[in-house]
Amino acid sequence: DTGVSQDPRHKITKRGQNVTFRCDPISEHNRLYWYRQTLGQGPEFLTYFQNEAQLEKSRLLSDRFSAERPKGSFSTLEIQRTEQGDSAMYLCASSVGTGAPGTEAFFGQGTRLTVV
Amino acid sequence: AQKVTQAQTEISVVEKEDVTLDCVYETRDTTYYLFWYKQPPSGELVFLIRRNSFDEQNEISGRYSWNFQKSTSSFNFTITASQVVDSAVYFCALRGAGNNRKLIWGLGTSLAVNP
């Protein structure tokens, strides 16, 4: 399978715990995105990488959230001191970068986080 | 500011009916990109189509067709002869040009195709 891969698919955690999600983009896609989606809503942009550089970060991303893409390949999204409001589906997407912004992004199956 | 409106929250049709999903967008960019994605119950967002603002040609792909009209800022999606497998949430999204890479999404339209 050469699509976007996310791990884990599901995570249940207690409030206050830290969680980390991983995303492996499509090979040779140099752009990687994180989105968050709650029930009945469209995805909300969280952050975006081009290679290893984090180029944009949403105001939705509080100080408890951090994302990395250390070698320009896979990415991790960490949430510290989780709150019940963090419960959502976390989506990762990647796209090829040729300089043109119109290329489409391909999404993984998401990580569903439940904070209890 | 950029905005995408999908006024239809839920649509229910009987198999073989045609159905149109509406999408209206707002942007000040002269160059922009419009997308449709399908999200089946499994949760994965599946890319369907991308349309560039400078290309108003409508597109047909099998039972799917898209009608892009800049004059009304609409990018509607029609499924002809719907099938049960078309049941999903469909999202319309917008992205501007330049360095802004993030997608602005509508709230989605949940389509139920009943046998």
Short mmCIF file of C-alpha atoms in Angstrom, two decimals:
data_model
loop_
_atom_site.label_atom_id
_atom_site.label_comp_id
_atom_site.label_asym_id
_atom_site.label_seq_id
_atom_site.Cartn_x
_atom_site.Cartn_y
_atom_site.Cartn_z
CA ASP A 1 0.00 0.00 0.00
CA THR A 2 1.60 3.25 -1.09
CA GLY A 3 -0.99 5.64 0.33
CA VAL A 4 -0.73 7.89 3.38
CA SER A 5 -0.41 5.79 6.50
CA GLN A 6 -1.37 6.87 10.02
CA ASP A 7 -0.72 5.14 13.30
CA PRO A 8 -2.50 4.35 15.52
CA ARG A 9 -5.97 4.23 14.01
CA HIS A 10 -7.61 4.64 17.39
CA LYS A 11 -6.36 6.00 20.69
CA ILE A 12 -8.19 6.24 23.98
CA THR A 13 -6.40 8.18 26.66
CA LYS A 14 -7.13 9.65 30.04
CA ARG A 15 -7.32 13.39 30.43
CA GLY A 16 -3.95 14.85 31.23
CA GLN A 17 -1.92 12.19 29.43
CA ASN A 18 0.32 12.88 26.46
CA VAL A 19 -0.29 11.22 23.10
CA THR A 20 1.72 11.02 19.90
CA PHE A 21 0.50 10.17 16.44
CA ARG A 22 2.55 9.22 13.42
CA CYS A 23 2.00 9.89 9.74
CA ASP A 24 3.90 8.37 6.84
CA PRO A 25 3.19 10.32 3.63
CA ILE A 26 3.22 9.02 0.11
CA SER A 27 6.81 8.51 -0.99
CA GLU A 28 8.34 11.58 -2.63
CA HIS A 29 5.54 13.86 -1.44
CA ASN A 30 7.38 16.76 0.10
CA ARG A 31 4.31 18.48 1.54
CA LEU A 32 2.58 17.15 4.61
CA TYR A 33 -0.50 18.49 6.39
CA TRP A 34 -2.28 17.83 9.65
CA TYR A 35 -6.00 18.47 10.01
CA ARG A 36 -8.47 17.85 12.80
CA GLN A 37 -12.07 16.83 12.24
CA THR A 38 -14.87 16.65 14.76
CA LEU A 39 -18.23 14.99 14.23
CA GLY A 40 -20.41 16.77 11.70
CA GLN A 41 -17.71 19.23 10.72
CA GLY A 42 -15.29 19.62 7.89
CA PRO A 43 -11.57 19.20 8.57
CA GLU A 44 -9.79 22.10 10.24
CA PHE A 45 -6.24 22.93 9.25
CA LEU A 46 -3.63 22.50 11.98
CA THR A 47 -0.21 22.72 10.38
CA TYR A 48 1.77 22.21 7.20
CA PHE A 49 5.31 21.10 6.35
CA GLN A 50 7.34 21.44 3.23
CA ASN A 51 10.11 18.90 3.60
CA GLU A 52 11.25 19.29 7.22
CA ALA A 53 10.23 22.95 7.53
CA GLN A 54 6.99 23.75 9.35
CA LEU A 55 5.71 26.62 7.21
CA GLU A 56 2.32 27.33 8.70
CA LYS A 57 0.64 26.68 12.00
CA SER A 58 -2.99 27.36 12.80
CA ARG A 59 -4.05 29.43 15.78
CA LEU A 60 -6.06 26.35 16.70
CA LEU A 61 -2.80 24.70 17.63
CA SER A 62 -2.26 25.63 21.24
CA ASP A 63 1.04 25.30 23.05
CA ARG A 64 0.04 21.77 24.01
CA PHE A 65 0.29 20.69 20.38
CA SER A 66 3.56 20.17 18.57
CA ALA A 67 4.35 18.63 15.22
CA GLU A 68 7.63 17.57 13.73
CA ARG A 69 8.94 16.20 10.49
CA PRO A 70 12.60 15.70 11.32
CA LYS A 71 13.92 14.24 8.08
CA GLY A 72 11.28 15.44 5.69
CA SER A 73 9.65 12.02 5.58
CA PHE A 74 7.30 10.87 8.36
CA SER A 75 5.74 13.32 10.79
CA THR A 76 4.58 13.15 14.40
CA LEU A 77 1.88 15.14 16.13
CA GLU A 78 2.08 15.27 19.91
CA ILE A 79 -0.62 16.52 22.24
CA GLN A 80 0.46 17.17 25.81
CA ARG A 81 -1.88 17.20 28.81
CA THR A 82 -4.85 16.09 26.73
CA GLU A 83 -8.27 17.59 27.37
CA GLN A 84 -11.69 16.23 26.49
CA GLY A 85 -12.00 18.90 23.82
CA ASP A 86 -9.09 17.29 22.00
CA SER A 87 -11.26 14.30 21.13
CA ALA A 88 -11.44 14.26 17.35
CA MET A 89 -10.19 12.57 14.22
CA TYR A 90 -6.68 13.69 13.36
CA LEU A 91 -6.04 13.53 9.64
CA CYS A 92 -2.74 13.59 7.82
CA ALA A 93 -2.39 14.39 4.13
CA SER A 94 0.46 14.75 1.68
CA SER A 95 0.95 16.28 -1.71
CA VAL A 96 3.69 16.57 -4.25
CA GLY A 97 5.37 19.93 -4.45
CA THR A 98 6.37 21.26 -7.82
CA GLY A 99 5.97 24.92 -6.99
CA ALA A 100 2.37 24.95 -8.14
CA PRO A 101 -0.07 25.21 -5.25
CA GLY A 102 -2.92 23.51 -7.01
CA THR A 103 -1.89 19.91 -6.56
CA GLU A 104 -4.31 17.80 -4.62
CA ALA A 105 -3.67 16.36 -1.18
CA PHE A 106 -4.14 12.68 -0.43
CA PHE A 107 -5.37 11.74 3.00
CA GLY A 108 -4.69 8.91 5.39
CA GLN A 109 -7.40 7.07 7.28
CA GLY A 110 -6.93 9.22 10.33
CA THR A 111 -6.31 8.64 14.01
CA ARG A 112 -9.41 8.82 16.15
CA LEU A 113 -8.58 10.21 19.59
CA THR A 114 -10.93 9.82 22.52
CA VAL A 115 -10.03 11.58 25.75
CA VAL A 116 -11.89 10.21 28.77
CA ALA B 1 -11.60 35.87 3.84
CA GLN B 2 -12.17 32.52 2.21
CA LYS B 3 -15.30 30.51 2.84
CA VAL B 4 -17.05 27.44 1.47
CA THR B 5 -20.76 26.88 1.95
CA GLN B 6 -22.51 23.59 1.45
CA ALA B 7 -26.10 24.45 2.22
CA GLN B 8 -27.40 20.90 2.03
CA THR B 9 -26.65 19.11 5.28
CA GLU B 10 -28.27 15.81 4.37
CA ILE B 11 -29.74 14.39 1.18
CA SER B 12 -31.57 11.11 0.83
CA VAL B 13 -32.35 9.56 -2.55
CA VAL B 14 -33.43 6.24 -3.94
CA GLU B 15 -30.97 4.26 -6.00
CA LYS B 16 -30.75 5.30 -9.67
CA GLU B 17 -31.90 8.83 -8.96
CA ASP B 18 -29.68 11.73 -10.02
CA VAL B 19 -28.51 14.01 -7.23
CA THR B 20 -26.71 17.36 -7.20
CA LEU B 21 -24.60 18.57 -4.29
CA ASP B 22 -24.22 22.33 -4.09
CA CYS B 23 -21.06 24.24 -3.24
CA VAL B 24 -20.71 28.02 -3.08
CA TYR B 25 -17.40 29.64 -2.30
CA GLU B 26 -16.02 33.06 -1.40
CA THR B 27 -12.52 34.27 -2.10
CA ARG B 28 -10.72 37.47 -3.05
CA ASP B 29 -7.97 35.58 -4.84
CA THR B 30 -7.99 35.75 -8.60
CA THR B 31 -6.31 32.37 -8.81
CA TYR B 32 -7.67 29.62 -6.63
CA TYR B 33 -8.37 25.90 -6.62
CA LEU B 34 -11.54 23.99 -5.83
CA PHE B 35 -11.79 20.39 -4.73
CA TRP B 36 -14.34 17.73 -3.96
CA TYR B 37 -13.61 14.91 -1.54
CA LYS B 38 -15.69 11.89 -0.54
CA GLN B 39 -15.65 10.56 3.03
CA PRO B 40 -17.25 7.12 3.29
CA PRO B 41 -18.12 5.61 6.69
CA SER B 42 -14.58 4.23 6.94
CA GLY B 43 -13.42 7.83 7.47
CA GLU B 44 -10.75 8.26 4.81
CA LEU B 45 -11.10 11.35 2.66
CA VAL B 46 -10.97 10.34 -0.98
CA PHE B 47 -9.96 12.92 -3.57
CA LEU B 48 -12.46 13.25 -6.43
CA ILE B 49 -11.56 16.32 -8.46
CA ARG B 50 -9.54 19.52 -8.57
CA ARG B 51 -10.59 22.53 -10.61
CA ASN B 52 -8.40 25.58 -11.26
CA SER B 53 -10.08 28.99 -11.29
CA PHE B 54 -8.83 29.75 -14.78
CA ASP B 55 -10.40 26.61 -16.22
CA GLU B 56 -14.18 26.82 -16.31
CA GLN B 57 -14.63 23.75 -18.41
CA ASN B 58 -17.06 21.32 -16.85
CA GLU B 59 -15.90 17.78 -16.29
CA ILE B 60 -17.47 14.37 -16.47
CA SER B 61 -16.01 11.21 -15.02
CA GLY B 62 -18.27 8.23 -15.36
CA ARG B 63 -21.40 8.92 -13.32
CA TYR B 64 -19.83 12.01 -11.75
CA SER B 65 -19.94 15.48 -13.25
CA TRP B 66 -18.96 18.90 -12.01
CA ASN B 67 -20.36 22.30 -13.00
CA PHE B 68 -18.02 25.21 -12.26
CA GLN B 69 -19.49 28.70 -12.67
CA LYS B 70 -17.33 31.64 -11.65
CA SER B 71 -20.19 34.08 -12.23
CA THR B 72 -22.11 32.54 -9.34
CA SER B 73 -19.07 31.28 -7.38
CA SER B 74 -20.42 27.77 -7.49
CA PHE B 75 -18.86 24.38 -8.04
CA ASN B 76 -21.68 21.84 -7.99
CA PHE B 77 -21.32 18.09 -8.12
CA THR B 78 -23.84 15.76 -9.78
CA ILE B 79 -24.05 12.01 -9.41
CA THR B 80 -26.06 10.37 -12.16
CA ALA B 81 -27.88 7.11 -11.52
CA SER B 82 -26.82 7.02 -7.88
CA GLN B 83 -25.81 3.76 -6.23
CA VAL B 84 -25.78 2.62 -2.62
CA VAL B 85 -21.97 2.76 -2.67
CA ASP B 86 -22.22 6.51 -3.26
CA SER B 87 -23.49 6.92 0.30
CA ALA B 88 -20.95 9.11 2.07
CA VAL B 89 -20.25 12.63 3.23
CA TYR B 90 -19.05 14.84 0.40
CA PHE B 91 -16.88 17.87 1.07
CA CYS B 92 -16.15 20.84 -1.13
CA ALA B 93 -12.90 22.68 -0.41
CA LEU B 94 -11.06 25.79 -1.56
CA ARG B 95 -7.41 26.74 -1.61
CA GLY B 96 -5.87 30.03 -2.62
CA ALA B 97 -2.73 30.58 -4.63
CA GLY B 98 0.65 31.65 -3.37
CA ASN B 99 2.18 30.23 -0.24
CA ASN B 100 -1.12 29.49 1.42
CA ARG B 101 -1.47 25.73 1.13
CA LYS B 102 -4.27 25.01 3.55
CA LEU B 103 -7.67 23.85 2.39
CA ILE B 104 -10.80 25.68 3.51
CA TRP B 105 -13.62 23.18 3.84
CA GLY B 106 -17.38 23.26 3.75
CA LEU B 107 -19.33 21.43 6.43
CA GLY B 108 -20.08 18.57 4.06
CA THR B 109 -23.24 17.05 2.65
CA SER B 110 -24.25 13.64 3.91
CA LEU B 111 -25.69 11.62 1.03
CA ALA B 112 -27.73 8.51 1.71
CA VAL B 113 -28.61 6.38 -1.29
CA ASN B 114 -31.30 3.88 -0.39
CA PRO B 115 -31.96 0.66 -2.29
#
